[in-house]
Amino acid sequence: MHQPEALPNALTQLSFSEQLTLWSVRYWAEAFRKDYSPYSVLKDAYRLAKAPDGMAALDAFMTILISGNSRTVDIRCLCCSGISPDEWRILQSLALTQERNPYAAAPLLSLFLDPTATRAILPVIKSWSACLSDGRHTLPVREQALDIARRPTFAPAPYTQESLPPKEESPALH
């Protein structure tokens, strides 16, 4: 009987394409949390990966993510070893978009985006996945990751204007 391959739970266990994608999401998020510009480093990373337009697509994706989230999105620090369900949702959304169409990503992304942001992000994820594909970076669809990504995550009560944390404690990103 064939045992499915164990699902990676560390950045270093992922394929190079997944590593590039997850690292860039984490790098962008860390720059947002610490209020510095990630653009020079990300632009170089995508250029070296032969996907020069990838940084702009990533930036558009992350901008919609932080402005249209319906709950805090668990994007880990650069040094964290594990992969969160929300990070799997992003990786698998890109993989499904590369394999099929951007609408396949909507159910996963809608688990942390409001409906308007979900609609707005679909052409952006299509663009990002095309940039990755143009650089020969294909993300694998992983059935075990899809199982995790499809499970709803407990959503804390939305922030009100009075309960907003300081900028360094972003309600958008963990």
Coordinates of C-alpha atoms in Angstrom, one line a residue:
M1 CA 0.0 0.0 0.0
H2 CA 1.4 3.4 -1.0
Q3 CA 1.9 5.8 1.9
P4 CA 1.5 9.5 0.9
E5 CA 4.6 11.6 1.3
A6 CA 4.7 13.5 4.6
L7 CA 3.6 17.1 4.3
P8 CA 6.6 19.4 4.8
N9 CA 6.5 21.5 7.9
A10 CA 9.5 23.7 7.4
L11 CA 10.6 26.2 4.8
T12 CA 13.7 24.1 4.0
Q13 CA 11.5 21.0 3.2
L14 CA 9.6 22.8 0.4
S15 CA 10.5 22.8 -3.2
F16 CA 12.5 25.8 -4.4
S17 CA 9.4 27.4 -5.9
E18 CA 7.5 27.1 -2.7
Q19 CA 10.5 28.4 -0.7
L20 CA 10.8 31.5 -2.9
T21 CA 7.1 32.1 -2.5
L22 CA 6.7 31.5 1.2
W23 CA 10.0 33.4 2.0
S24 CA 8.8 36.4 -0.1
V25 CA 5.4 36.5 1.7
R26 CA 7.1 36.3 5.1
Y27 CA 9.7 38.9 4.1
W28 CA 7.0 41.3 2.9
A29 CA 5.0 40.7 6.1
E30 CA 8.0 41.3 8.3
A31 CA 8.8 44.5 6.5
F32 CA 5.2 45.6 7.0
R33 CA 5.2 44.8 10.7
K34 CA 8.6 46.5 11.3
D35 CA 7.9 49.4 8.9
Y36 CA 10.7 49.1 6.4
S37 CA 10.7 48.7 2.6
P38 CA 11.0 45.2 1.3
Y39 CA 11.1 46.2 -2.3
S40 CA 14.8 46.2 -3.1
V41 CA 15.5 42.7 -1.6
L42 CA 12.3 41.2 -3.1
K43 CA 13.0 42.7 -6.5
D44 CA 16.5 41.2 -6.6
A45 CA 15.1 37.8 -5.4
Y46 CA 12.5 37.6 -8.1
R47 CA 15.0 38.9 -10.7
L48 CA 17.5 36.2 -9.8
A49 CA 14.8 33.6 -9.8
K50 CA 14.0 34.6 -13.5
A51 CA 10.6 36.0 -12.5
P52 CA 11.3 39.7 -12.6
D53 CA 7.6 40.8 -12.4
G54 CA 6.9 38.6 -9.5
M55 CA 7.7 41.2 -6.9
A56 CA 5.0 43.6 -8.2
A57 CA 2.4 40.8 -8.2
L58 CA 3.4 39.7 -4.7
D59 CA 3.1 43.4 -3.5
A60 CA -0.3 43.7 -5.0
F61 CA -1.4 40.4 -3.4
M62 CA -0.1 41.4 0.0
T63 CA -1.6 44.9 -0.2
I64 CA -5.1 43.4 -0.8
L65 CA -4.5 40.8 1.9
I66 CA -3.8 43.4 4.6
S67 CA -6.5 45.8 3.5
G68 CA -9.3 43.2 2.9
N69 CA -8.7 40.6 5.6
S70 CA -11.7 39.4 7.6
R71 CA -9.5 38.2 10.4
T72 CA -5.8 38.1 11.4
V73 CA -3.8 36.2 8.8
D74 CA -1.2 33.9 10.3
I75 CA 2.0 34.7 8.3
R76 CA 5.0 33.6 10.4
C77 CA 8.3 35.2 11.0
L78 CA 11.2 34.6 8.7
C79 CA 12.9 32.4 11.3
C80 CA 9.8 30.3 12.2
S81 CA 10.2 26.7 11.1
G82 CA 6.5 25.6 10.9
I83 CA 4.1 26.5 8.1
S84 CA 0.7 27.9 9.2
P85 CA -2.6 26.9 7.6
D86 CA -2.9 30.4 6.2
E87 CA 0.5 30.1 4.5
W88 CA -0.6 26.8 3.1
R89 CA -3.7 28.6 1.8
I90 CA -1.6 31.1 -0.1
L91 CA 0.8 28.4 -1.5
Q92 CA -2.1 26.1 -2.5
S93 CA -4.0 29.0 -4.0
L94 CA -1.1 29.8 -6.3
A95 CA -0.6 26.1 -7.1
L96 CA -4.3 25.7 -8.0
T97 CA -4.2 28.9 -10.1
Q98 CA -1.2 27.6 -12.0
E99 CA -2.9 24.2 -12.6
R100 CA -6.5 25.3 -13.3
N101 CA -7.8 28.9 -13.0
P102 CA -7.9 31.6 -10.4
Y103 CA -11.4 30.8 -9.3
A104 CA -10.1 27.5 -7.8
A105 CA -8.3 29.7 -5.2
A106 CA -11.3 31.6 -4.1
P107 CA -12.6 29.1 -1.5
L108 CA -9.2 29.0 0.2
L109 CA -8.6 32.8 0.2
S110 CA -12.2 33.6 1.3
L111 CA -11.3 31.9 4.6
F112 CA -9.4 35.1 5.6
L113 CA -10.5 37.7 3.1
D114 CA -13.8 39.5 2.9
P115 CA -15.9 38.9 -0.2
T116 CA -14.9 42.1 -2.0
A117 CA -11.2 41.4 -1.4
T118 CA -11.6 37.8 -2.5
R119 CA -13.0 39.0 -5.8
A120 CA -10.3 41.7 -6.2
I121 CA -7.4 39.3 -5.4
L122 CA -8.2 36.7 -8.0
P123 CA -6.7 38.5 -11.0
V124 CA -3.8 39.4 -8.8
I125 CA -3.1 35.8 -7.9
K126 CA -3.5 34.9 -11.5
S127 CA -0.8 37.5 -12.4
W128 CA 1.5 36.3 -9.6
S129 CA 1.2 32.7 -10.6
A130 CA 1.9 33.6 -14.2
C131 CA 5.0 35.4 -13.2
L132 CA 6.2 32.4 -11.3
S133 CA 5.3 30.1 -14.2
D134 CA 7.2 32.4 -16.6
G135 CA 10.3 31.8 -14.4
R136 CA 9.7 28.0 -14.5
H137 CA 8.5 28.0 -10.9
T138 CA 5.6 25.6 -10.6
L139 CA 4.1 25.1 -7.2
P140 CA 2.8 21.6 -6.5
V141 CA -0.8 20.9 -5.5
R142 CA -0.5 18.9 -2.3
E143 CA -3.6 17.1 -1.3
Q144 CA -2.6 17.0 2.4
A145 CA -2.0 20.8 2.3
L146 CA -5.4 21.3 0.6
D147 CA -7.0 19.3 3.4
I148 CA -5.5 21.7 6.0
A149 CA -6.1 24.8 3.9
R150 CA -9.8 23.9 3.4
R151 CA -10.5 23.7 7.1
P152 CA -12.0 26.9 8.6
T153 CA -9.8 28.6 11.2
F154 CA -11.3 30.1 14.3
A155 CA -11.9 33.7 13.5
P156 CA -11.6 36.1 16.4
A157 CA -14.0 39.0 16.6
P158 CA -13.2 41.7 14.1
Y159 CA -11.4 44.8 15.4
T160 CA -13.3 47.9 16.1
Q161 CA -11.8 51.4 15.8
E162 CA -11.6 51.6 19.6
S163 CA -9.9 48.2 19.9
L164 CA -7.3 48.5 17.2
P165 CA -3.8 47.6 18.4
P166 CA -0.8 49.8 17.6
K167 CA 0.7 49.6 14.1
E168 CA 3.4 47.3 15.3
E169 CA 0.8 44.8 16.4
S170 CA -0.9 44.6 13.0
P171 CA -4.4 43.1 13.1
A172 CA -3.8 42.0 9.5
L173 CA -0.7 39.8 10.0
H174 CA 0.3 37.5 12.9

